[in-house]
Amino acid sequence: MHSSSLAGLDERITGCRACPRLVAWREEVARTKRAAFADWTYWGRPVPGFGPSDARMLVIGLAPAAHGGNRTGRMFTGDRSGDVLYAELHAVGLASQPTSVSADDGLELYGVRVTSPVHCAPPGNKPTPGERDTCRPWLVQELRLLRPTLRSVVALGAFGWQAALTSLAEAGWTVPRPRPAFGHGRRVSLDGLELFGCFHVSQRNTFTGRLTPEMLRDVLRTAAQAAGLPAEP
């Protein structure tokens, strides 16, 4: 799983077939589709990270959505979670536009990259521990390639937080023992990197008000400032 560039890593990720359950599910969803997207040709493959190769900040989610990233081929693109995330990235000056509807919509990210610990859409949005562990080397290698510039990480949800800590440790950062627990707004200083916890941008959180746009914006702005990126007030 070693690649000398992020572009090479992303290309290799899109060809992965390591987890039979995830391969079957992502391809079944791509065949049957959702009625609202009947005219789409679904991506139906692993979804690579999105953003510049010299990113100073990384947002780590959970996995692509069946009719979001699995349809469009880009992280957090074409679903309600992405609507929330990219609107707030745009609000703090880290994205060229507030919407993310397709891979060719012209969206650019400034100094920030978005990825996930599991690159295939899982049934019920729940990858198994084995699938998570099988996919981890991709994130570890992504972190290694980003290390020269990476200064902050935002982990969305407890799954993203645990995956971030494990992968950062494997990629060479010194992670505290015992490992710090997840919490919204939690900040942990590693060697040369700041890790932030944030509730996931799932509809379960955003529709109930557990995560408001203002709460998300505050975490993104603080993480951007920690990374030395210009952030809008």
mmCIF file of C-alpha atoms in Angstrom:
data_model
loop_
_atom_site.group_PDB
_atom_site.id
_atom_site.type_symbol
_atom_site.label_atom_id
_atom_site.label_comp_id
_atom_site.label_asym_id
_atom_site.label_seq_id
_atom_site.Cartn_x
_atom_site.Cartn_y
_atom_site.Cartn_z
ATOM 1 C CA MET A 1 0.000 0.000 0.000
ATOM 2 C CA HIS A 2 3.017 2.271 -0.202
ATOM 3 C CA SER A 3 2.887 5.014 -2.806
ATOM 4 C CA SER A 4 5.288 7.879 -3.305
ATOM 5 C CA SER A 5 2.555 10.439 -4.003
ATOM 6 C CA LEU A 6 -0.993 11.118 -2.878
ATOM 7 C CA ALA A 7 -2.195 10.953 -6.480
ATOM 8 C CA GLY A 8 -0.687 7.480 -6.769
ATOM 9 C CA LEU A 9 -2.205 6.448 -3.450
ATOM 10 C CA ASP A 10 -5.650 7.724 -4.472
ATOM 11 C CA GLU A 11 -5.463 5.763 -7.722
ATOM 12 C CA ARG A 12 -4.540 2.561 -5.907
ATOM 13 C CA ILE A 13 -7.339 3.028 -3.374
ATOM 14 C CA THR A 14 -9.969 3.167 -6.141
ATOM 15 C CA GLY A 15 -8.969 -0.324 -7.287
ATOM 16 C CA CYS A 16 -9.100 -2.003 -3.862
ATOM 17 C CA ARG A 17 -11.266 -5.148 -3.514
ATOM 18 C CA ALA A 18 -9.973 -6.358 -0.135
ATOM 19 C CA CYS A 19 -13.309 -6.561 1.721
ATOM 20 C CA PRO A 20 -15.842 -8.891 0.020
ATOM 21 C CA ARG A 21 -18.891 -7.569 1.923
ATOM 22 C CA LEU A 22 -18.091 -3.949 1.055
ATOM 23 C CA VAL A 23 -17.318 -4.761 -2.589
ATOM 24 C CA ALA A 24 -20.645 -6.562 -2.945
ATOM 25 C CA TRP A 25 -22.607 -3.779 -1.250
ATOM 26 C CA ARG A 26 -21.064 -0.816 -3.072
ATOM 27 C CA GLU A 27 -21.556 -2.535 -6.437
ATOM 28 C CA GLU A 28 -25.123 -3.629 -5.638
ATOM 29 C CA VAL A 29 -26.031 -0.054 -4.672
ATOM 30 C CA ALA A 30 -24.441 1.202 -7.889
ATOM 31 C CA ARG A 31 -26.581 -1.218 -9.914
ATOM 32 C CA THR A 32 -29.925 -0.726 -8.202
ATOM 33 C CA LYS A 33 -29.477 3.016 -7.475
ATOM 34 C CA ARG A 34 -31.972 5.258 -5.732
ATOM 35 C CA ALA A 35 -34.958 6.429 -7.774
ATOM 36 C CA ALA A 36 -33.911 10.077 -7.426
ATOM 37 C CA PHE A 37 -30.569 9.226 -9.063
ATOM 38 C CA ALA A 38 -31.777 6.748 -11.681
ATOM 39 C CA ASP A 39 -30.023 8.658 -14.471
ATOM 40 C CA TRP A 40 -26.668 8.692 -12.668
ATOM 41 C CA THR A 41 -23.832 6.304 -13.417
ATOM 42 C CA TYR A 42 -22.735 5.498 -9.881
ATOM 43 C CA TRP A 43 -19.031 5.478 -9.021
ATOM 44 C CA GLY A 44 -19.443 2.201 -7.103
ATOM 45 C CA ARG A 45 -15.767 1.937 -6.089
ATOM 46 C CA PRO A 46 -13.644 2.949 -3.105
ATOM 47 C CA VAL A 47 -13.647 6.731 -2.682
ATOM 48 C CA PRO A 48 -10.200 8.338 -2.263
ATOM 49 C CA GLY A 49 -9.382 11.415 -0.206
ATOM 50 C CA PHE A 50 -10.065 14.854 -1.663
ATOM 51 C CA GLY A 51 -7.927 17.971 -1.397
ATOM 52 C CA PRO A 52 -4.396 19.246 -2.016
ATOM 53 C CA SER A 53 -1.321 17.083 -1.509
ATOM 54 C CA ASP A 54 0.310 19.772 0.668
ATOM 55 C CA ALA A 55 -2.684 20.170 2.998
ATOM 56 C CA ARG A 56 -1.977 21.631 6.432
ATOM 57 C CA MET A 57 -5.288 20.356 7.822
ATOM 58 C CA LEU A 58 -7.057 16.995 7.448
ATOM 59 C CA VAL A 59 -10.720 16.172 8.141
ATOM 60 C CA ILE A 60 -11.317 12.476 8.884
ATOM 61 C CA GLY A 61 -14.877 11.120 8.616
ATOM 62 C CA LEU A 62 -16.221 7.574 8.778
ATOM 63 C CA ALA A 63 -16.960 6.112 5.319
ATOM 64 C CA PRO A 64 -18.608 7.193 2.053
ATOM 65 C CA ALA A 65 -22.410 7.274 1.925
ATOM 66 C CA ALA A 66 -24.120 4.722 -0.327
ATOM 67 C CA HIS A 67 -25.839 7.393 -2.432
ATOM 68 C CA GLY A 68 -23.322 10.166 -1.710
ATOM 69 C CA GLY A 69 -19.628 9.433 -2.224
ATOM 70 C CA ASN A 70 -20.398 5.966 -3.602
ATOM 71 C CA ARG A 71 -22.466 7.685 -6.296
ATOM 72 C CA THR A 72 -20.287 10.721 -7.031
ATOM 73 C CA GLY A 73 -16.782 9.355 -6.402
ATOM 74 C CA ARG A 74 -15.793 12.200 -4.059
ATOM 75 C CA MET A 75 -15.745 12.373 -0.263
ATOM 76 C CA PHE A 76 -18.839 13.934 1.344
ATOM 77 C CA THR A 77 -20.244 14.835 -2.076
ATOM 78 C CA GLY A 78 -23.901 14.544 -3.010
ATOM 79 C CA ASP A 79 -25.434 13.976 0.434
ATOM 80 C CA ARG A 80 -26.747 15.952 3.402
ATOM 81 C CA SER A 81 -23.603 15.426 5.476
ATOM 82 C CA GLY A 82 -21.501 16.947 2.721
ATOM 83 C CA ASP A 83 -23.939 19.838 2.405
ATOM 84 C CA VAL A 84 -23.225 20.742 6.027
ATOM 85 C CA LEU A 85 -19.466 20.115 5.980
ATOM 86 C CA TYR A 86 -18.633 22.037 2.805
ATOM 87 C CA ALA A 87 -20.937 24.938 3.668
ATOM 88 C CA GLU A 88 -18.938 25.495 6.865
ATOM 89 C CA LEU A 89 -15.558 24.912 5.198
ATOM 90 C CA HIS A 90 -16.592 27.637 2.754
ATOM 91 C CA ALA A 91 -17.762 29.867 5.603
ATOM 92 C CA VAL A 92 -14.298 29.819 7.187
ATOM 93 C CA GLY A 93 -12.529 30.323 3.854
ATOM 94 C CA LEU A 94 -11.274 26.789 3.214
ATOM 95 C CA ALA A 95 -13.477 25.899 0.212
ATOM 96 C CA SER A 96 -14.143 27.732 -3.033
ATOM 97 C CA GLN A 97 -17.922 27.199 -2.843
ATOM 98 C CA PRO A 98 -20.478 26.103 -0.229
ATOM 99 C CA THR A 99 -21.906 23.171 -2.182
ATOM 100 C CA SER A 100 -20.540 19.804 -3.257
ATOM 101 C CA VAL A 101 -22.813 17.990 -5.688
ATOM 102 C CA SER A 102 -20.552 16.151 -8.161
ATOM 103 C CA ALA A 103 -16.884 15.440 -8.764
ATOM 104 C CA ASP A 104 -16.789 17.923 -11.660
ATOM 105 C CA ASP A 105 -18.577 20.840 -9.986
ATOM 106 C CA GLY A 106 -15.408 22.940 -9.681
ATOM 107 C CA LEU A 107 -15.070 22.733 -5.893
ATOM 108 C CA GLU A 108 -11.556 23.419 -4.604
ATOM 109 C CA LEU A 109 -10.274 23.077 -1.057
ATOM 110 C CA TYR A 110 -7.657 25.483 0.289
ATOM 111 C CA GLY A 111 -5.057 23.938 2.571
ATOM 112 C CA VAL A 112 -7.416 21.203 3.767
ATOM 113 C CA ARG A 113 -7.981 17.617 2.688
ATOM 114 C CA VAL A 114 -10.963 15.368 3.477
ATOM 115 C CA THR A 115 -10.625 11.602 3.903
ATOM 116 C CA SER A 116 -12.048 8.651 5.846
ATOM 117 C CA PRO A 117 -10.787 5.521 7.635
ATOM 118 C CA VAL A 118 -13.001 3.279 5.450
ATOM 119 C CA HIS A 119 -13.069 4.040 1.724
ATOM 120 C CA CYS A 120 -16.092 1.941 0.678
ATOM 121 C CA ALA A 121 -19.736 2.593 1.524
ATOM 122 C CA PRO A 122 -20.732 0.050 4.221
ATOM 123 C CA PRO A 123 -24.237 -1.390 4.743
ATOM 124 C CA GLY A 124 -26.055 0.664 7.350
ATOM 125 C CA ASN A 125 -23.111 3.078 7.508
ATOM 126 C CA LYS A 126 -21.431 0.569 9.829
ATOM 127 C CA PRO A 127 -18.136 -1.029 8.765
ATOM 128 C CA THR A 128 -17.043 -4.024 10.806
ATOM 129 C CA PRO A 129 -13.907 -3.845 12.977
ATOM 130 C CA GLY A 130 -12.216 -6.160 10.467
ATOM 131 C CA GLU A 131 -13.074 -3.891 7.550
ATOM 132 C CA ARG A 132 -11.833 -0.874 9.486
ATOM 133 C CA ASP A 133 -8.533 -2.624 10.211
ATOM 134 C CA THR A 134 -8.127 -3.852 6.621
ATOM 135 C CA CYS A 135 -8.580 -0.297 5.325
ATOM 136 C CA ARG A 136 -6.309 1.373 7.904
ATOM 137 C CA PRO A 137 -3.026 1.113 5.942
ATOM 138 C CA TRP A 138 -4.442 3.491 3.325
ATOM 139 C CA LEU A 139 -4.997 6.193 5.971
ATOM 140 C CA VAL A 140 -1.608 5.509 7.557
ATOM 141 C CA GLN A 141 0.104 6.009 4.205
ATOM 142 C CA GLU A 142 -1.955 9.136 3.509
ATOM 143 C CA LEU A 143 -0.818 10.588 6.828
ATOM 144 C CA ARG A 144 2.807 9.734 6.078
ATOM 145 C CA LEU A 145 2.608 11.486 2.726
ATOM 146 C CA LEU A 146 0.978 14.543 4.329
ATOM 147 C CA ARG A 147 3.396 14.683 7.272
ATOM 148 C CA PRO A 148 5.714 17.399 5.858
ATOM 149 C CA THR A 149 2.854 19.932 5.845
ATOM 150 C CA LEU A 150 0.141 18.518 8.123
ATOM 151 C CA ARG A 151 -0.446 20.558 11.307
ATOM 152 C CA SER A 152 -4.025 19.781 12.383
ATOM 153 C CA VAL A 153 -6.582 16.976 12.139
ATOM 154 C CA VAL A 154 -10.340 17.190 12.729
ATOM 155 C CA ALA A 155 -11.856 13.803 13.580
ATOM 156 C CA LEU A 156 -15.596 13.562 12.969
ATOM 157 C CA GLY A 157 -17.254 11.325 15.564
ATOM 158 C CA ALA A 158 -15.855 8.686 17.892
ATOM 159 C CA PHE A 159 -15.123 6.321 14.973
ATOM 160 C CA GLY A 160 -13.035 8.960 13.201
ATOM 161 C CA TRP A 161 -11.326 9.900 16.478
ATOM 162 C CA GLN A 162 -10.230 6.340 17.285
ATOM 163 C CA ALA A 163 -9.143 5.743 13.697
ATOM 164 C CA ALA A 164 -7.150 8.980 13.717
ATOM 165 C CA LEU A 165 -5.308 8.120 16.939
ATOM 166 C CA THR A 166 -4.461 4.584 15.799
ATOM 167 C CA SER A 167 -3.368 5.696 12.327
ATOM 168 C CA LEU A 168 -1.356 8.672 13.584
ATOM 169 C CA ALA A 169 0.514 6.336 15.935
ATOM 170 C CA GLU A 170 1.246 3.911 13.083
ATOM 171 C CA ALA A 171 2.334 6.795 10.855
ATOM 172 C CA GLY A 172 4.953 7.876 13.380
ATOM 173 C CA TRP A 173 3.354 10.441 15.675
ATOM 174 C CA THR A 174 3.645 9.997 19.442
ATOM 175 C CA VAL A 175 0.142 9.391 20.812
ATOM 176 C CA PRO A 176 -0.552 9.633 24.574
ATOM 177 C CA ARG A 177 -1.270 6.547 26.665
ATOM 178 C CA PRO A 178 -3.956 5.985 27.712
ATOM 179 C CA ARG A 179 -5.433 7.335 24.530
ATOM 180 C CA PRO A 180 -7.555 10.438 25.075
ATOM 181 C CA ALA A 181 -11.324 9.932 24.866
ATOM 182 C CA PHE A 182 -13.405 11.511 22.124
ATOM 183 C CA GLY A 183 -15.400 14.635 22.847
ATOM 184 C CA HIS A 184 -16.774 17.477 20.773
ATOM 185 C CA GLY A 185 -14.292 20.334 20.967
ATOM 186 C CA ARG A 186 -11.611 18.076 22.475
ATOM 187 C CA ARG A 187 -8.095 19.174 21.552
ATOM 188 C CA VAL A 188 -4.997 17.020 21.929
ATOM 189 C CA SER A 189 -1.470 18.197 21.130
ATOM 190 C CA LEU A 190 0.750 15.610 19.469
ATOM 191 C CA ASP A 191 4.302 16.261 18.286
ATOM 192 C CA GLY A 192 3.840 19.067 15.778
ATOM 193 C CA LEU A 193 0.142 18.373 15.235
ATOM 194 C CA GLU A 194 -3.148 19.355 16.902
ATOM 195 C CA LEU A 195 -6.009 16.820 16.931
ATOM 196 C CA PHE A 196 -9.587 18.091 17.318
ATOM 197 C CA GLY A 197 -12.759 16.139 18.036
ATOM 198 C CA CYS A 198 -16.056 17.123 16.432
ATOM 199 C CA PHE A 199 -19.466 15.455 16.372
ATOM 200 C CA HIS A 200 -20.016 13.787 12.997
ATOM 201 C CA VAL A 201 -21.957 15.722 10.352
ATOM 202 C CA SER A 202 -24.518 12.901 10.105
ATOM 203 C CA GLN A 203 -28.180 13.794 9.705
ATOM 204 C CA ARG A 204 -28.791 12.206 13.104
ATOM 205 C CA ASN A 205 -26.627 14.936 14.644
ATOM 206 C CA THR A 206 -27.429 17.880 12.394
ATOM 207 C CA PHE A 207 -31.210 17.377 12.251
ATOM 208 C CA THR A 208 -31.494 17.067 16.045
ATOM 209 C CA GLY A 209 -29.279 20.067 16.761
ATOM 210 C CA ARG A 210 -26.640 17.997 18.533
ATOM 211 C CA LEU A 211 -24.243 19.518 15.994
ATOM 212 C CA THR A 212 -25.163 22.999 14.802
ATOM 213 C CA PRO A 213 -23.472 24.822 11.901
ATOM 214 C CA GLU A 214 -21.955 27.225 14.441
ATOM 215 C CA MET A 215 -20.458 24.370 16.478
ATOM 216 C CA LEU A 216 -18.899 22.837 13.366
ATOM 217 C CA ARG A 217 -17.639 26.215 12.153
ATOM 218 C CA ASP A 218 -15.956 26.894 15.509
ATOM 219 C CA VAL A 219 -14.017 23.611 15.378
ATOM 220 C CA LEU A 220 -13.010 24.082 11.730
ATOM 221 C CA ARG A 221 -11.894 27.675 12.362
ATOM 222 C CA THR A 222 -9.833 26.696 15.424
ATOM 223 C CA ALA A 223 -8.230 23.785 13.548
ATOM 224 C CA ALA A 224 -7.435 26.028 10.598
ATOM 225 C CA GLN A 225 -5.782 28.579 12.875
ATOM 226 C CA ALA A 226 -3.778 25.809 14.566
ATOM 227 C CA ALA A 227 -2.603 24.732 11.100
ATOM 228 C CA GLY A 228 -1.524 28.266 10.218
ATOM 229 C CA LEU A 229 -4.260 28.668 7.619
ATOM 230 C CA PRO A 230 -6.066 31.980 7.157
ATOM 231 C CA ALA A 231 -9.575 31.496 8.546
ATOM 232 C CA GLU A 232 -12.533 33.822 8.273
ATOM 233 C CA PRO A 233 -13.838 35.130 11.617
#
